Amino acid sequence: MAPRQDQGPDFELRIRAEAEQLQHVRQALESWLDGHGTAPEVGAEIALAAHEAAANVVEHAYRGHAGEVVLRARADDGQVTVVVEDEGEWRAPSRTDQRGRGLALMHGLMDDVTITAVEDGSGTRVTLRRRVGHR
């Protein structure tokens, strides 16, 4: 399945939850942010945070079976909101998980990071928010 992306006022990208698909996240989101006048360095940081959220889906959500990562973004009134969602198995963050630094990176790059279980309990939604400067 090739990534599907919408370049309108709202951004949407759907990819298979596979490591080799992650390159599309940063490229597509940076391009969309650039098209909305976001300063390049800020766009790169937002795209990196979204990439980290998508990488967590690839690593944790589907546990050996096929799945999809959905990214949506909206630029509104000087703020960008990115939502990264999956339909995999919800797993609350572990205090003993010493592996990655993705969550710390997301918190460092964004103004607000919220991680929740999807309403029906299947999957995870990561919402990333950041005020943006324009060129």
mmCIF file of C-alpha atoms in Angstrom:
data_model
loop_
_atom_site.group_PDB
_atom_site.id
_atom_site.type_symbol
_atom_site.label_atom_id
_atom_site.label_comp_id
_atom_site.label_asym_id
_atom_site.label_seq_id
_atom_site.Cartn_x
_atom_site.Cartn_y
_atom_site.Cartn_z
ATOM 1 C CA MET A 1 0.000 0.000 0.000
ATOM 2 C CA ALA A 2 1.476 3.355 -0.989
ATOM 3 C CA PRO A 3 1.133 6.218 1.484
ATOM 4 C CA ARG A 4 -1.952 8.325 0.924
ATOM 5 C CA GLN A 5 -1.646 11.999 1.603
ATOM 6 C CA ASP A 6 -3.908 15.010 1.302
ATOM 7 C CA GLN A 7 -2.169 18.389 0.822
ATOM 8 C CA GLY A 8 -5.178 20.646 1.422
ATOM 9 C CA PRO A 9 -5.727 22.921 4.395
ATOM 10 C CA ASP A 10 -5.772 19.855 6.620
ATOM 11 C CA PHE A 11 -3.092 17.190 6.330
ATOM 12 C CA GLU A 12 -3.703 13.448 6.341
ATOM 13 C CA LEU A 13 -1.224 10.652 5.761
ATOM 14 C CA ARG A 14 -1.905 6.938 6.049
ATOM 15 C CA ILE A 15 0.958 4.458 6.001
ATOM 16 C CA ARG A 16 1.466 0.810 6.828
ATOM 17 C CA ALA A 17 2.874 0.372 10.329
ATOM 18 C CA GLU A 18 6.260 -0.733 8.996
ATOM 19 C CA ALA A 19 9.680 0.800 9.684
ATOM 20 C CA GLU A 20 10.442 1.408 6.001
ATOM 21 C CA GLN A 21 7.301 3.555 5.696
ATOM 22 C CA LEU A 22 8.421 6.019 8.397
ATOM 23 C CA GLN A 23 10.494 8.099 5.979
ATOM 24 C CA HIS A 24 7.244 9.305 4.431
ATOM 25 C CA VAL A 25 6.125 10.877 7.708
ATOM 26 C CA ARG A 26 8.840 13.499 7.982
ATOM 27 C CA GLN A 27 9.034 14.258 4.274
ATOM 28 C CA ALA A 28 5.302 14.719 3.782
ATOM 29 C CA LEU A 29 4.652 16.661 6.982
ATOM 30 C CA GLU A 30 7.618 19.019 6.466
ATOM 31 C CA SER A 31 6.409 19.695 2.915
ATOM 32 C CA TRP A 32 2.867 20.436 4.116
ATOM 33 C CA LEU A 33 4.116 22.703 6.923
ATOM 34 C CA ASP A 34 6.375 24.538 4.468
ATOM 35 C CA GLY A 35 3.367 25.082 2.209
ATOM 36 C CA HIS A 36 1.570 26.692 5.153
ATOM 37 C CA GLY A 37 4.398 29.135 5.814
ATOM 38 C CA THR A 38 5.860 27.468 8.899
ATOM 39 C CA ALA A 39 9.483 28.390 9.571
ATOM 40 C CA PRO A 40 11.665 25.496 8.294
ATOM 41 C CA GLU A 41 13.376 24.760 11.617
ATOM 42 C CA VAL A 42 10.027 24.637 13.424
ATOM 43 C CA GLY A 43 8.540 22.418 10.706
ATOM 44 C CA ALA A 44 11.491 20.037 11.029
ATOM 45 C CA GLU A 45 10.970 19.791 14.804
ATOM 46 C CA ILE A 46 7.229 19.139 14.462
ATOM 47 C CA ALA A 47 7.900 16.503 11.796
ATOM 48 C CA LEU A 48 10.502 14.822 14.022
ATOM 49 C CA ALA A 49 8.043 14.639 16.935
ATOM 50 C CA ALA A 50 5.374 13.139 14.636
ATOM 51 C CA HIS A 51 7.932 10.669 13.280
ATOM 52 C CA GLU A 52 8.723 9.547 16.832
ATOM 53 C CA ALA A 53 5.020 9.020 17.563
ATOM 54 C CA ALA A 54 4.637 6.989 14.362
ATOM 55 C CA ALA A 55 7.770 4.979 15.198
ATOM 56 C CA ASN A 56 6.162 4.043 18.519
ATOM 57 C CA VAL A 57 3.161 2.704 16.605
ATOM 58 C CA VAL A 58 5.428 0.606 14.399
ATOM 59 C CA GLU A 59 7.274 -0.798 17.404
ATOM 60 C CA HIS A 60 4.441 -1.324 19.873
ATOM 61 C CA ALA A 61 0.885 -1.172 18.523
ATOM 62 C CA TYR A 62 0.344 -4.177 16.314
ATOM 63 C CA ARG A 63 2.710 -6.812 17.729
ATOM 64 C CA GLY A 64 3.354 -8.879 14.647
ATOM 65 C CA HIS A 65 0.205 -8.281 12.620
ATOM 66 C CA ALA A 66 -0.502 -5.727 9.906
ATOM 67 C CA GLY A 67 -1.815 -2.326 10.778
ATOM 68 C CA GLU A 68 -1.914 1.298 9.761
ATOM 69 C CA VAL A 69 -0.660 4.607 11.159
ATOM 70 C CA VAL A 70 -2.837 7.648 10.486
ATOM 71 C CA LEU A 71 -1.430 11.157 10.842
ATOM 72 C CA ARG A 72 -3.628 14.231 10.682
ATOM 73 C CA ALA A 73 -2.553 17.833 11.085
ATOM 74 C CA ARG A 74 -4.173 21.214 11.119
ATOM 75 C CA ALA A 75 -2.644 24.662 11.137
ATOM 76 C CA ASP A 76 -4.939 27.087 12.951
ATOM 77 C CA ASP A 77 -4.379 30.557 14.362
ATOM 78 C CA GLY A 78 -0.601 30.233 14.821
ATOM 79 C CA GLN A 79 -0.720 26.681 16.156
ATOM 80 C CA VAL A 80 -0.136 23.307 14.534
ATOM 81 C CA THR A 81 -1.880 20.230 15.928
ATOM 82 C CA VAL A 82 -0.745 16.795 14.770
ATOM 83 C CA VAL A 83 -2.649 13.636 15.703
ATOM 84 C CA VAL A 84 -0.999 10.230 15.264
ATOM 85 C CA GLU A 85 -3.403 7.336 15.660
ATOM 86 C CA ASP A 86 -3.435 3.566 15.390
ATOM 87 C CA GLU A 87 -5.954 0.777 15.879
ATOM 88 C CA GLY A 88 -3.525 -1.547 17.620
ATOM 89 C CA GLU A 89 -3.471 -2.764 21.159
ATOM 90 C CA TRP A 90 -3.495 -0.039 23.801
ATOM 91 C CA ARG A 91 -0.596 -0.269 26.213
ATOM 92 C CA ALA A 92 -0.095 2.333 28.899
ATOM 93 C CA PRO A 93 3.457 3.699 29.067
ATOM 94 C CA SER A 94 5.597 1.691 31.452
ATOM 95 C CA ARG A 95 7.732 3.330 34.112
ATOM 96 C CA THR A 96 10.276 0.537 33.732
ATOM 97 C CA ASP A 97 10.623 0.852 29.961
ATOM 98 C CA GLN A 98 14.166 2.118 29.522
ATOM 99 C CA ARG A 99 14.435 1.676 25.758
ATOM 100 C CA GLY A 100 13.686 4.706 23.683
ATOM 101 C CA ARG A 101 13.687 8.408 24.270
ATOM 102 C CA GLY A 102 10.864 9.160 21.841
ATOM 103 C CA LEU A 103 8.413 10.454 24.446
ATOM 104 C CA ALA A 104 11.023 12.739 25.995
ATOM 105 C CA LEU A 105 11.916 14.004 22.524
ATOM 106 C CA MET A 106 8.253 14.695 21.695
ATOM 107 C CA HIS A 107 7.805 16.601 24.972
ATOM 108 C CA GLY A 108 10.971 18.590 24.299
ATOM 109 C CA LEU A 109 9.975 19.596 20.768
ATOM 110 C CA MET A 110 6.286 20.342 21.275
ATOM 111 C CA ASP A 111 4.329 22.679 23.557
ATOM 112 C CA ASP A 112 1.850 19.949 24.490
ATOM 113 C CA VAL A 113 1.817 16.144 24.122
ATOM 114 C CA THR A 114 -1.243 14.099 25.063
ATOM 115 C CA ILE A 115 -1.385 10.297 24.838
ATOM 116 C CA THR A 116 -4.758 8.586 25.207
ATOM 117 C CA ALA A 117 -6.481 5.333 24.453
ATOM 118 C CA VAL A 118 -8.892 5.630 21.528
ATOM 119 C CA GLU A 119 -12.518 5.835 22.735
ATOM 120 C CA ASP A 120 -13.364 2.177 22.153
ATOM 121 C CA GLY A 121 -10.158 1.019 23.866
ATOM 122 C CA SER A 122 -8.459 -0.240 20.734
ATOM 123 C CA GLY A 123 -5.504 1.832 19.769
ATOM 124 C CA THR A 124 -3.701 4.944 20.818
ATOM 125 C CA ARG A 125 -3.966 8.616 19.920
ATOM 126 C CA VAL A 126 -1.009 10.955 20.347
ATOM 127 C CA THR A 127 -1.870 14.652 20.026
ATOM 128 C CA LEU A 128 1.027 17.046 19.505
ATOM 129 C CA ARG A 129 0.591 20.834 19.652
ATOM 130 C CA ARG A 130 3.013 23.645 18.935
ATOM 131 C CA ARG A 131 2.790 27.390 18.380
ATOM 132 C CA VAL A 132 4.523 28.214 15.107
ATOM 133 C CA GLY A 133 6.350 31.148 13.693
ATOM 134 C CA HIS A 134 5.993 31.937 10.034
ATOM 135 C CA ARG A 135 8.660 32.935 7.560
#
